[in-house]
C-alpha cells in the first residue's frame, strides 16, 4: 500500500454487541487518503462514515484492522496522542472558557509557552475572521460563529489530519453555502489533509478532491466527484448521487437488448471495455437524454412533461414499458413543446449510457 | 501490542474509589446484620447461627413497650401528617401564585431546614412549660412533635404527583356537572392516592427512625425503640441492640422498597 | 360586570387555598415554628435554680457564648472550653465535607457513567443507607471502630498491630461516623450535576491532547462546580448541627455544638445559654441554605432526593 498516504484505514471492522444482537458498523473498510487532500466520506445515516471518522480520531478502537498515520500504526494510540484533530458536529466548545481560551486549548495541553499559545490563537481567529470575539463566552456566539471557533480550535495545533463530522449540518442553507467555500479556501491555504463527513451529496461534489461513498458499513466507490458522478460502479452510488434512470436490459454481442427486443448500441469508450453478456442494468442521467430525428434513436412515448424553468422534465415510456426521466433544456424564454402521447426519439450520447451488473 | 479500548468517560482510579465507597457504605451495616445472628457475643468469634439475641430482645419487656410506643406514634403521626399535607398540597399546587404562598411553602418544609437539635430544644422548653401548667404528660407531645416534622415528607411526594397530573381530567369532570367535592372524590383523589400512600409510608419511616427530637421531648419511661437503643449505650453494647437494629433496618428497607415500587407504577 | 365576578372568583380561590393550608400551618406552628420563637425569648432570660428560667431579662447568655466571667475579679475572658467546642465543630464539619467529596465525587462519576439500565440500581444502592436510621448507621460504625470491633480485630488478626488502637471516643471516630452518615448527601447532587454534563466535551478535550488529569481539572471540575457547592453545603450544614453521631462515637468529652447545647439543658442547667447557642446554629444553617439555593438557581435547579 502507498505509504505516502496521510491517513489510512486497512481492513477496519467495527462491531458492537454480541452474538445475535451484534451490529456491524464498519465491514472490512480500507481507504488511503493522500496528503493535502480534501477527502469526503459520503453516505446516508448509519452507513458507518462517522464510525470510520471516530476510529481515525481514536474515540473508538477497531474490532479488527488498522489505522495508520503517515505509515505509522496508530491503532492502539489514545486520541490525545494522535496528531489528528476533530471538528465535532455539536462543536463541543468548552462553555466555561472564552473563545480565545477554547482556540488555545490544544496548544496549552501540549505545554507550549504562553506567548506561543496566545499568538497562534490570535492567528487562527484571524483566519476564521473572528478576531473581535476573542474574549466572548461561546454561549454569546451565533451557530455560524461557534462553528468557526470549533474550526479554529481544531486547526490551532497544526494537526496532520483534520476530521470534520458533518460540521455544517446545523447551519441554514445560505450560511452553509458560504462555509463550504470558506472551508475549501482554508484547506487549500493551510494544505492540511481534510477528512470530511456528510450525507449531503451536493456538498460532497462541491468541495472534495475525492469522495468515498459508503453504505451499510462498506465503502462502495472512491473517486473524484467527476468519476463518482459520471462513472458510478454500483446501483447505490448511481442512485445516491444526483438523479439516475435505471433500465433493465440484456447484453448480447456488444449491444443492449430491451425486453421488447429493441437494440441499443453500447458505445465502448471511456475505458468501459466490452460489457459481459447477460442481464444488466443501464444507467443514464436525465440531463444526458437527447431527442433526435425519427429513425436515428429509440422511440418513446411521452407520458408527462413538467416545466421547471431552466429545463423541462419529461417522463418517457420506452418500448417494453419502462419509463425514464429526461431533463430537456428549454430554449431561452420558451419551453420544450411536447404533448402527452406524442412519440419522440431518444438518443444516448456516447459514454452517457453506463452498464452495471444486474 | 494489545489494543486497549480507549474509554472517554473513564477517569483514573475513580471506579476503584467508587467501589471502595460502596463496600465501605454497606460493610458496617452488613457486619451488624450478620453479627446479630452470631451465637457468641464477640466480633472475633463466630459462635454459630443463632436467633438468641432476637429472642432476648423480643422477650425484653422494655423493648416490647418501646416497640409498641414507636409503632403507635409512627402510625398516628403518619396519619395526621399525611392528611394535613394532602390538604396543604391541594391548596398550594397548580394554582396561580397568591400572596403568602411562599410563606406556606416555607412553613410546611421548615423541618427540612432547621437542625433537629434546635427544634428538639425548642420543643423541650415549650412542652416542659405545658407539662408544669397542665400536669399532663401523655404521648400527645410526642405525637404532636412527630406529626409536625413528618409533614414535609408526606407533602413533597403528593405535591409532585399533583403537579404532574393532567389538569384536563378535572376540567372534564366539571364539564360533566361534577361539583368541586365530587371532582375531588371521584377524579383527583383516586389519581393521587398512590402518592398519598407513598407519602404516608415515608412519614411512617421518618417517625420510626427519629432519635433527637424524641429524646428531648419524651418524659421519663416513654422510650421509643431508637431512644431505648441510645440509652443502652450507657451500659455494655450487647448484640441485643444489633438484633433490634437489624429488625428496624429490615422494616425500613421493606417500606422503602414498597415506596419505590408504588412511585414507579403510578405512571 | 365580569370584572367583579372575576375578582370574586379570585378571592374565593385564594380563601379556599388558605383554608386548605391552614391545618398544616397550625400543626407546624405548634410543633415546630412557634417553639422557635420561645427559644429566642428564653435566650434573653436568666437561668433558674434547678432548671428552667427566671424571668429576668439579660444579655448574659449571649455573652456567655464566647466569654466567661472570672469568678475572682469579674472580668471577661474568652471561654476557651467554648471556643474549643466551636472550633472542633467547624473543623470536623469541614473535614467531613472534604472526606465526603473525596469519596463522593468518584462515586457520583461512576454512577453517572454507567449504562442507563444499570444506573437505577446504583442509585437505589446509594439511597438505601441514606434512609436508614441515623442511630443504626452510627451504631454500625461503633461496631467497626471500637476496641473489640471489626477494624481492630481485623488488624490484630493480620498481625499489623498487637493491641487495639483507640479510635472510639476520639475526634477521628466522629469524623468517620459523620463522613459515613452524610456521604449519600454529597453523592446525589454531584450525580445530578454530572448527569447534565455534556460528555462530548471530554472527547474534545482528548482530541486536543489533554491528559486524563487535565481533562478532570480543566473541563470537568469547572463545569460541575455548582454541584460540588451544593453537595458541600448539604454535608456541611447537618454536620455542624450533628448530635447523635458525636454523642455515640465521641463519648462525653469530644463535644460538638449539638452536644454542647444539650448539656445546657441537662447538667449545665443554663437554658438561656442553650437557647442562645441554638439560635446561633440556626442562623448559620439558614445562611448556608440561602447560599445553596443561590447556587442551585444558577445552575437551573439541582435536584436533591
PDB file of N, CA and C in Angstrom, chain B residues 6-11 14 18 21-22 24-26 29 32 44 84 87 91 95-96 98-99 110 113 115 118 121-125 148 180 209 216 226 229 233-234 237 241 245 248-249 256 260, chain C residues 10 13 16-18 20 24-25 27-28 31-33 35-36 39 42 105 107 109-110 122 124-125 129 131-133 135-136 139 143 148 153 157 180 202 206 212 244 247-248 261-262 265 278 285:
ATOM      1  N   UNK B   6     -10.033   2.659  24.245  1.00  0.00           N
ATOM      2  CA  UNK B   6      -9.949   3.914  24.977  1.00  0.00           C
ATOM      3  C   UNK B   6     -11.348   4.326  25.436  1.00  0.00           C
ATOM      4  N   UNK B   7     -11.532   4.437  26.729  1.00  0.00           N
ATOM      5  CA  UNK B   7     -12.832   4.858  27.220  1.00  0.00           C
ATOM      6  C   UNK B   7     -12.800   6.341  27.519  1.00  0.00           C
ATOM      7  N   UNK B   8     -13.701   7.069  26.875  1.00  0.00           N
ATOM      8  CA  UNK B   8     -13.691   8.514  27.040  1.00  0.00           C
ATOM      9  C   UNK B   8     -14.111   8.918  28.448  1.00  0.00           C
ATOM     10  N   UNK B   9     -15.021   8.116  29.049  1.00  0.00           N
ATOM     11  CA  UNK B   9     -15.572   8.562  30.332  1.00  0.00           C
ATOM     12  C   UNK B   9     -14.819   8.033  31.550  1.00  0.00           C
ATOM     13  N   UNK B  10     -13.789   7.240  31.326  1.00  0.00           N
ATOM     14  CA  UNK B  10     -13.077   6.695  32.486  1.00  0.00           C
ATOM     15  C   UNK B  10     -12.094   7.721  33.018  1.00  0.00           C
ATOM     16  N   UNK B  11     -12.030   7.862  34.342  1.00  0.00           N
ATOM     17  CA  UNK B  11     -11.040   8.736  34.969  1.00  0.00           C
ATOM     18  C   UNK B  11     -10.204   7.880  35.907  1.00  0.00           C
ATOM     19  N   UNK B  14     -11.085   6.245  39.556  1.00  0.00           N
ATOM     20  CA  UNK B  14     -12.423   6.581  40.041  1.00  0.00           C
ATOM     21  C   UNK B  14     -13.270   5.354  40.320  1.00  0.00           C
ATOM     22  N   UNK B  18     -14.906   4.436  43.872  1.00  0.00           N
ATOM     23  CA  UNK B  18     -16.364   4.304  43.944  1.00  0.00           C
ATOM     24  C   UNK B  18     -16.758   2.965  44.555  1.00  0.00           C
ATOM     25  N   UNK B  21     -16.051   2.864  48.123  1.00  0.00           N
ATOM     26  CA  UNK B  21     -17.078   3.635  48.836  1.00  0.00           C
ATOM     27  C   UNK B  21     -18.336   2.800  49.046  1.00  0.00           C
ATOM     28  N   UNK B  22     -18.764   2.090  47.989  1.00  0.00           N
ATOM     29  CA  UNK B  22     -19.957   1.257  48.128  1.00  0.00           C
ATOM     30  C   UNK B  22     -19.748   0.171  49.167  1.00  0.00           C
ATOM     31  N   UNK B  24     -17.558   0.214  51.615  1.00  0.00           N
ATOM     32  CA  UNK B  24     -17.451   0.851  52.931  1.00  0.00           C
ATOM     33  C   UNK B  24     -18.822   1.268  53.444  1.00  0.00           C
ATOM     34  N   UNK B  25     -19.712   1.613  52.527  1.00  0.00           N
ATOM     35  CA  UNK B  25     -21.043   2.055  52.923  1.00  0.00           C
ATOM     36  C   UNK B  25     -21.861   0.892  53.476  1.00  0.00           C
ATOM     37  N   UNK B  26     -21.692  -0.263  52.858  1.00  0.00           N
ATOM     38  CA  UNK B  26     -22.521  -1.392  53.254  1.00  0.00           C
ATOM     39  C   UNK B  26     -21.872  -2.304  54.271  1.00  0.00           C
ATOM     40  N   UNK B  29     -23.044  -2.042  57.925  1.00  0.00           N
ATOM     41  CA  UNK B  29     -24.422  -2.500  58.080  1.00  0.00           C
ATOM     42  C   UNK B  29     -24.497  -4.012  57.951  1.00  0.00           C
ATOM     43  N   UNK B  32     -23.175  -5.637  60.998  1.00  0.00           N
ATOM     44  CA  UNK B  32     -24.147  -5.559  62.081  1.00  0.00           C
ATOM     45  C   UNK B  32     -25.230  -6.609  61.910  1.00  0.00           C
ATOM     46  N   UNK B  44     -14.920 -11.217  67.297  1.00  0.00           N
ATOM     47  CA  UNK B  44     -13.805 -12.035  66.837  1.00  0.00           C
ATOM     48  C   UNK B  44     -14.183 -13.489  66.670  1.00  0.00           C
ATOM     49  N   UNK B  84     -52.989  16.306  56.758  1.00  0.00           N
ATOM     50  CA  UNK B  84     -52.679  17.726  56.723  1.00  0.00           C
ATOM     51  C   UNK B  84     -51.884  18.091  55.474  1.00  0.00           C
ATOM     52  N   UNK B  87     -54.049  18.154  52.236  1.00  0.00           N
ATOM     53  CA  UNK B  87     -54.805  19.402  52.115  1.00  0.00           C
ATOM     54  C   UNK B  87     -53.899  20.547  51.704  1.00  0.00           C
ATOM     55  N   UNK B  91     -53.873  22.894  48.290  1.00  0.00           N
ATOM     56  CA  UNK B  91     -54.001  24.339  48.335  1.00  0.00           C
ATOM     57  C   UNK B  91     -52.851  25.094  47.708  1.00  0.00           C
ATOM     58  N   UNK B  95     -51.860  26.296  41.038  1.00  0.00           N
ATOM     59  CA  UNK B  95     -52.669  27.474  41.206  1.00  0.00           C
ATOM     60  C   UNK B  95     -51.815  28.681  40.905  1.00  0.00           C
ATOM     61  N   UNK B  96     -52.452  29.730  40.406  1.00  0.00           N
ATOM     62  CA  UNK B  96     -51.668  30.951  40.181  1.00  0.00           C
ATOM     63  C   UNK B  96     -51.155  31.419  41.524  1.00  0.00           C
ATOM     64  N   UNK B  98     -50.327  33.133  44.798  1.00  0.00           N
ATOM     65  CA  UNK B  98     -51.032  34.144  45.584  1.00  0.00           C
ATOM     66  C   UNK B  98     -50.124  34.578  46.714  1.00  0.00           C
ATOM     67  N   UNK B  99     -50.435  35.705  47.252  1.00  0.00           N
ATOM     68  CA  UNK B  99     -49.599  36.274  48.293  1.00  0.00           C
ATOM     69  C   UNK B  99     -49.569  35.345  49.500  1.00  0.00           C
ATOM     70  N   UNK B 110     -40.324  23.589  56.763  1.00  0.00           N
ATOM     71  CA  UNK B 110     -39.404  24.079  57.781  1.00  0.00           C
ATOM     72  C   UNK B 110     -38.583  22.983  58.457  1.00  0.00           C
ATOM     73  N   UNK B 113     -35.305  22.367  57.044  1.00  0.00           N
ATOM     74  CA  UNK B 113     -34.301  23.421  57.035  1.00  0.00           C
ATOM     75  C   UNK B 113     -33.705  23.690  58.412  1.00  0.00           C
ATOM     76  N   UNK B 115     -32.082  22.633  61.931  1.00  0.00           N
ATOM     77  CA  UNK B 115     -31.391  21.471  62.509  1.00  0.00           C
ATOM     78  C   UNK B 115     -32.238  20.849  63.605  1.00  0.00           C
ATOM     79  N   UNK B 118     -32.065  21.997  67.251  1.00  0.00           N
ATOM     80  CA  UNK B 118     -32.691  23.281  67.569  1.00  0.00           C
ATOM     81  C   UNK B 118     -34.181  23.085  67.835  1.00  0.00           C
ATOM     82  N   UNK B 121     -34.721  21.229  71.175  1.00  0.00           N
ATOM     83  CA  UNK B 121     -34.557  22.110  72.328  1.00  0.00           C
ATOM     84  C   UNK B 121     -35.783  23.012  72.499  1.00  0.00           C
ATOM     85  N   UNK B 122     -36.247  23.528  71.361  1.00  0.00           N
ATOM     86  CA  UNK B 122     -37.410  24.418  71.415  1.00  0.00           C
ATOM     87  C   UNK B 122     -38.627  23.690  71.980  1.00  0.00           C
ATOM     88  N   UNK B 123     -38.848  22.474  71.500  1.00  0.00           N
ATOM     89  CA  UNK B 123     -39.999  21.707  71.968  1.00  0.00           C
ATOM     90  C   UNK B 123     -39.837  21.343  73.436  1.00  0.00           C
ATOM     91  N   UNK B 124     -38.610  21.042  73.829  1.00  0.00           N
ATOM     92  CA  UNK B 124     -38.354  20.725  75.230  1.00  0.00           C
ATOM     93  C   UNK B 124     -38.840  21.859  76.124  1.00  0.00           C
ATOM     94  N   UNK B 125     -38.446  23.064  75.756  1.00  0.00           N
ATOM     95  CA  UNK B 125     -38.810  24.243  76.559  1.00  0.00           C
ATOM     96  C   UNK B 125     -40.318  24.388  76.637  1.00  0.00           C
ATOM     97  N   UNK B 148     -45.588  17.011  63.228  1.00  0.00           N
ATOM     98  CA  UNK B 148     -45.063  18.233  62.622  1.00  0.00           C
ATOM     99  C   UNK B 148     -43.895  17.948  61.690  1.00  0.00           C
ATOM    100  N   UNK B 180     -67.311  20.624  43.056  1.00  0.00           N
ATOM    101  CA  UNK B 180     -65.904  20.633  43.444  1.00  0.00           C
ATOM    102  C   UNK B 180     -65.565  19.420  44.292  1.00  0.00           C
ATOM    103  N   UNK B 209     -37.831   6.329  62.768  1.00  0.00           N
ATOM    104  CA  UNK B 209     -36.388   6.469  62.879  1.00  0.00           C
ATOM    105  C   UNK B 209     -35.933   7.643  63.741  1.00  0.00           C
ATOM    106  N   UNK B 216     -35.510  14.373  73.381  1.00  0.00           N
ATOM    107  CA  UNK B 216     -35.686  15.597  74.148  1.00  0.00           C
ATOM    108  C   UNK B 216     -37.117  15.787  74.627  1.00  0.00           C
ATOM    109  N   UNK B 226     -35.687   3.722  69.076  1.00  0.00           N
ATOM    110  CA  UNK B 226     -34.392   4.400  68.963  1.00  0.00           C
ATOM    111  C   UNK B 226     -33.872   4.965  70.287  1.00  0.00           C
ATOM    112  N   UNK B 229     -32.479   2.236  72.407  1.00  0.00           N
ATOM    113  CA  UNK B 229     -31.152   1.814  71.968  1.00  0.00           C
ATOM    114  C   UNK B 229     -30.096   2.827  72.391  1.00  0.00           C
ATOM    115  N   UNK B 233     -26.640   2.315  75.266  1.00  0.00           N
ATOM    116  CA  UNK B 233     -25.240   2.615  75.028  1.00  0.00           C
ATOM    117  C   UNK B 233     -24.469   2.899  76.306  1.00  0.00           C
ATOM    118  N   UNK B 234     -25.189   3.379  77.305  1.00  0.00           N
ATOM    119  CA  UNK B 234     -24.503   3.731  78.546  1.00  0.00           C
ATOM    120  C   UNK B 234     -23.966   2.486  79.237  1.00  0.00           C
ATOM    121  N   UNK B 237     -22.441  -2.781  75.266  1.00  0.00           N
ATOM    122  CA  UNK B 237     -23.101  -2.924  73.974  1.00  0.00           C
ATOM    123  C   UNK B 237     -23.391  -4.401  73.745  1.00  0.00           C
ATOM    124  N   UNK B 241     -28.821  -5.148  70.917  1.00  0.00           N
ATOM    125  CA  UNK B 241     -29.035  -3.903  70.191  1.00  0.00           C
ATOM    126  C   UNK B 241     -28.857  -4.135  68.690  1.00  0.00           C
ATOM    127  N   UNK B 245     -31.585  -3.387  65.929  1.00  0.00           N
ATOM    128  CA  UNK B 245     -31.232  -2.544  64.785  1.00  0.00           C
ATOM    129  C   UNK B 245     -31.529  -3.247  63.474  1.00  0.00           C
ATOM    130  N   UNK B 248     -35.225  -3.316  62.821  1.00  0.00           N
ATOM    131  CA  UNK B 248     -35.682  -1.990  62.403  1.00  0.00           C
ATOM    132  C   UNK B 248     -35.250  -1.700  60.967  1.00  0.00           C
ATOM    133  N   UNK B 249     -33.997  -2.088  60.676  1.00  0.00           N
ATOM    134  CA  UNK B 249     -33.472  -1.893  59.327  1.00  0.00           C
ATOM    135  C   UNK B 249     -34.324  -2.645  58.316  1.00  0.00           C
ATOM    136  N   UNK B 256     -39.394   1.142  52.308  1.00  0.00           N
ATOM    137  CA  UNK B 256     -38.802   1.959  51.255  1.00  0.00           C
ATOM    138  C   UNK B 256     -38.942   1.310  49.883  1.00  0.00           C
ATOM    139  N   UNK B 260     -40.733   2.826  46.624  1.00  0.00           N
ATOM    140  CA  UNK B 260     -40.180   2.957  45.283  1.00  0.00           C
ATOM    141  C   UNK B 260     -41.071   2.297  44.241  1.00  0.00           C
TER     142      UNK B 260
ATOM    143  N   UNK C  10     -61.639  35.017  42.147  1.00  0.00           N
ATOM    144  CA  UNK C  10     -60.246  35.040  42.576  1.00  0.00           C
ATOM    145  C   UNK C  10     -60.142  35.008  44.096  1.00  0.00           C
ATOM    146  N   UNK C  13     -61.049  31.705  45.436  1.00  0.00           N
ATOM    147  CA  UNK C  13     -59.983  30.726  45.213  1.00  0.00           C
ATOM    148  C   UNK C  13     -58.893  30.867  46.254  1.00  0.00           C
ATOM    149  N   UNK C  16     -59.954  29.673  49.566  1.00  0.00           N
ATOM    150  CA  UNK C  16     -60.002  28.214  49.603  1.00  0.00           C
ATOM    151  C   UNK C  16     -58.601  27.640  49.819  1.00  0.00           C
ATOM    152  N   UNK C  17     -57.632  28.190  49.097  1.00  0.00           N
ATOM    153  CA  UNK C  17     -56.263  27.696  49.243  1.00  0.00           C
ATOM    154  C   UNK C  17     -55.757  27.871  50.657  1.00  0.00           C
ATOM    155  N   UNK C  18     -56.027  29.034  51.225  1.00  0.00           N
ATOM    156  CA  UNK C  18     -55.603  29.267  52.601  1.00  0.00           C
ATOM    157  C   UNK C  18     -56.281  28.304  53.558  1.00  0.00           C
ATOM    158  N   UNK C  20     -57.289  25.326  52.942  1.00  0.00           N
ATOM    159  CA  UNK C  20     -56.678  24.008  52.823  1.00  0.00           C
ATOM    160  C   UNK C  20     -55.318  23.959  53.514  1.00  0.00           C
ATOM    161  N   UNK C  24     -52.116  22.529  58.145  1.00  0.00           N
ATOM    162  CA  UNK C  24     -50.665  22.317  58.108  1.00  0.00           C
ATOM    163  C   UNK C  24     -49.943  23.447  58.834  1.00  0.00           C
ATOM    164  N   UNK C  25     -50.387  24.669  58.569  1.00  0.00           N
ATOM    165  CA  UNK C  25     -49.746  25.813  59.196  1.00  0.00           C
ATOM    166  C   UNK C  25     -49.883  25.755  60.717  1.00  0.00           C
ATOM    167  N   UNK C  27     -50.411  23.097  62.599  1.00  0.00           N
ATOM    168  CA  UNK C  27     -49.629  21.977  63.133  1.00  0.00           C
ATOM    169  C   UNK C  27     -48.157  22.346  63.218  1.00  0.00           C
ATOM    170  N   UNK C  28     -47.663  22.954  62.151  1.00  0.00           N
ATOM    171  CA  UNK C  28     -46.245  23.275  62.156  1.00  0.00           C
ATOM    172  C   UNK C  28     -45.922  24.439  63.064  1.00  0.00           C
ATOM    173  N   UNK C  31     -45.976  22.707  66.513  1.00  0.00           N
ATOM    174  CA  UNK C  31     -44.975  21.675  66.714  1.00  0.00           C
ATOM    175  C   UNK C  31     -43.584  22.020  66.244  1.00  0.00           C
ATOM    176  N   UNK C  32     -43.391  23.186  65.672  1.00  0.00           N
ATOM    177  CA  UNK C  32     -42.051  23.485  65.179  1.00  0.00           C
ATOM    178  C   UNK C  32     -41.721  24.974  65.222  1.00  0.00           C
ATOM    179  N   UNK C  33     -42.482  25.767  64.477  1.00  0.00           N
ATOM    180  CA  UNK C  33     -42.091  27.171  64.340  1.00  0.00           C
ATOM    181  C   UNK C  33     -42.323  27.974  65.617  1.00  0.00           C
ATOM    182  N   UNK C  35     -42.472  27.139  68.858  1.00  0.00           N
ATOM    183  CA  UNK C  35     -41.454  26.948  69.895  1.00  0.00           C
ATOM    184  C   UNK C  35     -40.140  27.661  69.602  1.00  0.00           C
ATOM    185  N   UNK C  36     -39.816  27.833  68.316  1.00  0.00           N
ATOM    186  CA  UNK C  36     -38.572  28.542  67.997  1.00  0.00           C
ATOM    187  C   UNK C  36     -38.612  29.968  68.525  1.00  0.00           C
ATOM    188  N   UNK C  39     -37.760  30.010  72.027  1.00  0.00           N
ATOM    189  CA  UNK C  39     -36.319  29.869  72.244  1.00  0.00           C
ATOM    190  C   UNK C  39     -35.639  31.235  72.188  1.00  0.00           C
ATOM    191  N   UNK C  42     -36.275  32.936  75.397  1.00  0.00           N
ATOM    192  CA  UNK C  42     -35.533  32.329  76.501  1.00  0.00           C
ATOM    193  C   UNK C  42     -34.067  32.689  76.490  1.00  0.00           C
ATOM    194  N   UNK C 105     -17.163  12.168  44.961  1.00  0.00           N
ATOM    195  CA  UNK C 105     -17.054  12.570  43.557  1.00  0.00           C
ATOM    196  C   UNK C 105     -16.805  11.369  42.655  1.00  0.00           C
ATOM    197  N   UNK C 107     -17.572   8.376  43.231  1.00  0.00           N
ATOM    198  CA  UNK C 107     -18.786   7.546  43.282  1.00  0.00           C
ATOM    199  C   UNK C 107     -19.865   8.115  42.366  1.00  0.00           C
ATOM    200  N   UNK C 109     -19.434  10.090  39.824  1.00  0.00           N
ATOM    201  CA  UNK C 109     -18.966   9.947  38.451  1.00  0.00           C
ATOM    202  C   UNK C 109     -19.209   8.528  37.952  1.00  0.00           C
ATOM    203  N   UNK C 110     -18.892   7.567  38.823  1.00  0.00           N
ATOM    204  CA  UNK C 110     -19.070   6.167  38.476  1.00  0.00           C
ATOM    205  C   UNK C 110     -20.531   5.876  38.127  1.00  0.00           C
ATOM    206  N   UNK C 122     -27.766   1.362  40.805  1.00  0.00           N
ATOM    207  CA  UNK C 122     -26.723   2.016  41.599  1.00  0.00           C
ATOM    208  C   UNK C 122     -27.295   3.149  42.434  1.00  0.00           C
ATOM    209  N   UNK C 124     -30.327   3.371  43.584  1.00  0.00           N
ATOM    210  CA  UNK C 124     -31.053   2.742  44.680  1.00  0.00           C
ATOM    211  C   UNK C 124     -30.083   2.317  45.776  1.00  0.00           C
ATOM    212  N   UNK C 125     -28.943   1.731  45.361  1.00  0.00           N
ATOM    213  CA  UNK C 125     -27.960   1.269  46.336  1.00  0.00           C
ATOM    214  C   UNK C 125     -27.385   2.410  47.162  1.00  0.00           C
ATOM    215  N   UNK C 129     -28.729   3.446  52.279  1.00  0.00           N
ATOM    216  CA  UNK C 129     -28.094   3.873  53.542  1.00  0.00           C
ATOM    217  C   UNK C 129     -28.589   5.246  53.977  1.00  0.00           C
ATOM    218  N   UNK C 131     -31.520   6.479  53.832  1.00  0.00           N
ATOM    219  CA  UNK C 131     -32.787   6.441  54.528  1.00  0.00           C
ATOM    220  C   UNK C 131     -32.759   5.549  55.762  1.00  0.00           C
ATOM    221  N   UNK C 132     -31.649   4.839  55.971  1.00  0.00           N
ATOM    222  CA  UNK C 132     -31.561   4.007  57.151  1.00  0.00           C
ATOM    223  C   UNK C 132     -31.444   4.889  58.381  1.00  0.00           C
ATOM    224  N   UNK C 133     -32.001   4.413  59.465  1.00  0.00           N
ATOM    225  CA  UNK C 133     -31.967   5.134  60.719  1.00  0.00           C
ATOM    226  C   UNK C 133     -30.568   5.631  61.055  1.00  0.00           C
ATOM    227  N   UNK C 135     -29.322   6.390  63.845  1.00  0.00           N
ATOM    228  CA  UNK C 135     -28.772   5.708  65.010  1.00  0.00           C
ATOM    229  C   UNK C 135     -28.170   4.372  64.608  1.00  0.00           C
ATOM    230  N   UNK C 136     -28.883   3.658  63.753  1.00  0.00           N
ATOM    231  CA  UNK C 136     -28.385   2.360  63.308  1.00  0.00           C
ATOM    232  C   UNK C 136     -27.072   2.530  62.568  1.00  0.00           C
ATOM    233  N   UNK C 139     -24.413   3.302  65.029  1.00  0.00           N
ATOM    234  CA  UNK C 139     -24.115   2.059  65.749  1.00  0.00           C
ATOM    235  C   UNK C 139     -23.210   1.167  64.934  1.00  0.00           C
ATOM    236  N   UNK C 143     -19.611  -0.367  65.947  1.00  0.00           N
ATOM    237  CA  UNK C 143     -19.167  -1.759  65.915  1.00  0.00           C
ATOM    238  C   UNK C 143     -17.861  -1.907  65.153  1.00  0.00           C
ATOM    239  N   UNK C 148     -12.963  -3.736  70.474  1.00  0.00           N
ATOM    240  CA  UNK C 148     -13.184  -5.129  70.067  1.00  0.00           C
ATOM    241  C   UNK C 148     -13.940  -5.194  68.763  1.00  0.00           C
ATOM    242  N   UNK C 153     -10.063  -5.858  65.350  1.00  0.00           N
ATOM    243  CA  UNK C 153      -9.963  -7.331  65.287  1.00  0.00           C
ATOM    244  C   UNK C 153      -9.259  -7.763  64.005  1.00  0.00           C
ATOM    245  N   UNK C 157      -5.713  -9.623  63.807  1.00  0.00           N
ATOM    246  CA  UNK C 157      -5.636 -10.946  63.175  1.00  0.00           C
ATOM    247  C   UNK C 157      -4.605 -10.942  62.060  1.00  0.00           C
ATOM    248  N   UNK C 180     -19.407   8.824  57.053  1.00  0.00           N
ATOM    249  CA  UNK C 180     -20.191   7.646  56.679  1.00  0.00           C
ATOM    250  C   UNK C 180     -21.672   7.997  56.546  1.00  0.00           C
ATOM    251  N   UNK C 202     -15.574  15.884  26.771  1.00  0.00           N
ATOM    252  CA  UNK C 202     -14.415  15.060  27.096  1.00  0.00           C
ATOM    253  C   UNK C 202     -13.698  14.638  25.822  1.00  0.00           C
ATOM    254  N   UNK C 206      -9.800  15.316  24.874  1.00  0.00           N
ATOM    255  CA  UNK C 206      -8.790  14.329  24.466  1.00  0.00           C
ATOM    256  C   UNK C 206      -8.310  14.591  23.058  1.00  0.00           C
ATOM    257  N   UNK C 212      -5.682  12.631  31.064  1.00  0.00           N
ATOM    258  CA  UNK C 212      -6.884  12.382  31.850  1.00  0.00           C
ATOM    259  C   UNK C 212      -6.994  13.359  33.017  1.00  0.00           C
ATOM    260  N   UNK C 244     -26.307  13.119  67.460  1.00  0.00           N
ATOM    261  CA  UNK C 244     -26.250  11.697  67.774  1.00  0.00           C
ATOM    262  C   UNK C 244     -24.857  11.127  67.528  1.00  0.00           C
ATOM    263  N   UNK C 247     -22.239  12.158  69.926  1.00  0.00           N
ATOM    264  CA  UNK C 247     -22.536  11.612  71.260  1.00  0.00           C
ATOM    265  C   UNK C 247     -22.152  10.145  71.346  1.00  0.00           C
ATOM    266  N   UNK C 248     -22.561   9.367  70.328  1.00  0.00           N
ATOM    267  CA  UNK C 248     -22.299   7.927  70.368  1.00  0.00           C
ATOM    268  C   UNK C 248     -20.817   7.634  70.164  1.00  0.00           C
ATOM    269  N   UNK C 261     -25.156  22.199  73.276  1.00  0.00           N
ATOM    270  CA  UNK C 261     -26.498  22.736  73.513  1.00  0.00           C
ATOM    271  C   UNK C 261     -27.252  21.821  74.469  1.00  0.00           C
ATOM    272  N   UNK C 262     -27.154  20.517  74.191  1.00  0.00           N
ATOM    273  CA  UNK C 262     -27.876  19.568  75.054  1.00  0.00           C
ATOM    274  C   UNK C 262     -27.412  19.664  76.492  1.00  0.00           C
ATOM    275  N   UNK C 265     -29.155  21.975  78.726  1.00  0.00           N
ATOM    276  CA  UNK C 265     -30.492  21.600  79.170  1.00  0.00           C
ATOM    277  C   UNK C 265     -30.441  20.407  80.098  1.00  0.00           C
ATOM    278  N   UNK C 278     -28.494  27.629  70.321  1.00  0.00           N
ATOM    279  CA  UNK C 278     -29.377  27.064  69.307  1.00  0.00           C
ATOM    280  C   UNK C 278     -29.693  28.100  68.232  1.00  0.00           C
ATOM    281  N   UNK C 285     -26.968  27.953  59.845  1.00  0.00           N
ATOM    282  CA  UNK C 285     -27.543  26.987  58.916  1.00  0.00           C
ATOM    283  C   UNK C 285     -28.392  27.676  57.856  1.00  0.00           C
TER     284      UNK C 285
END
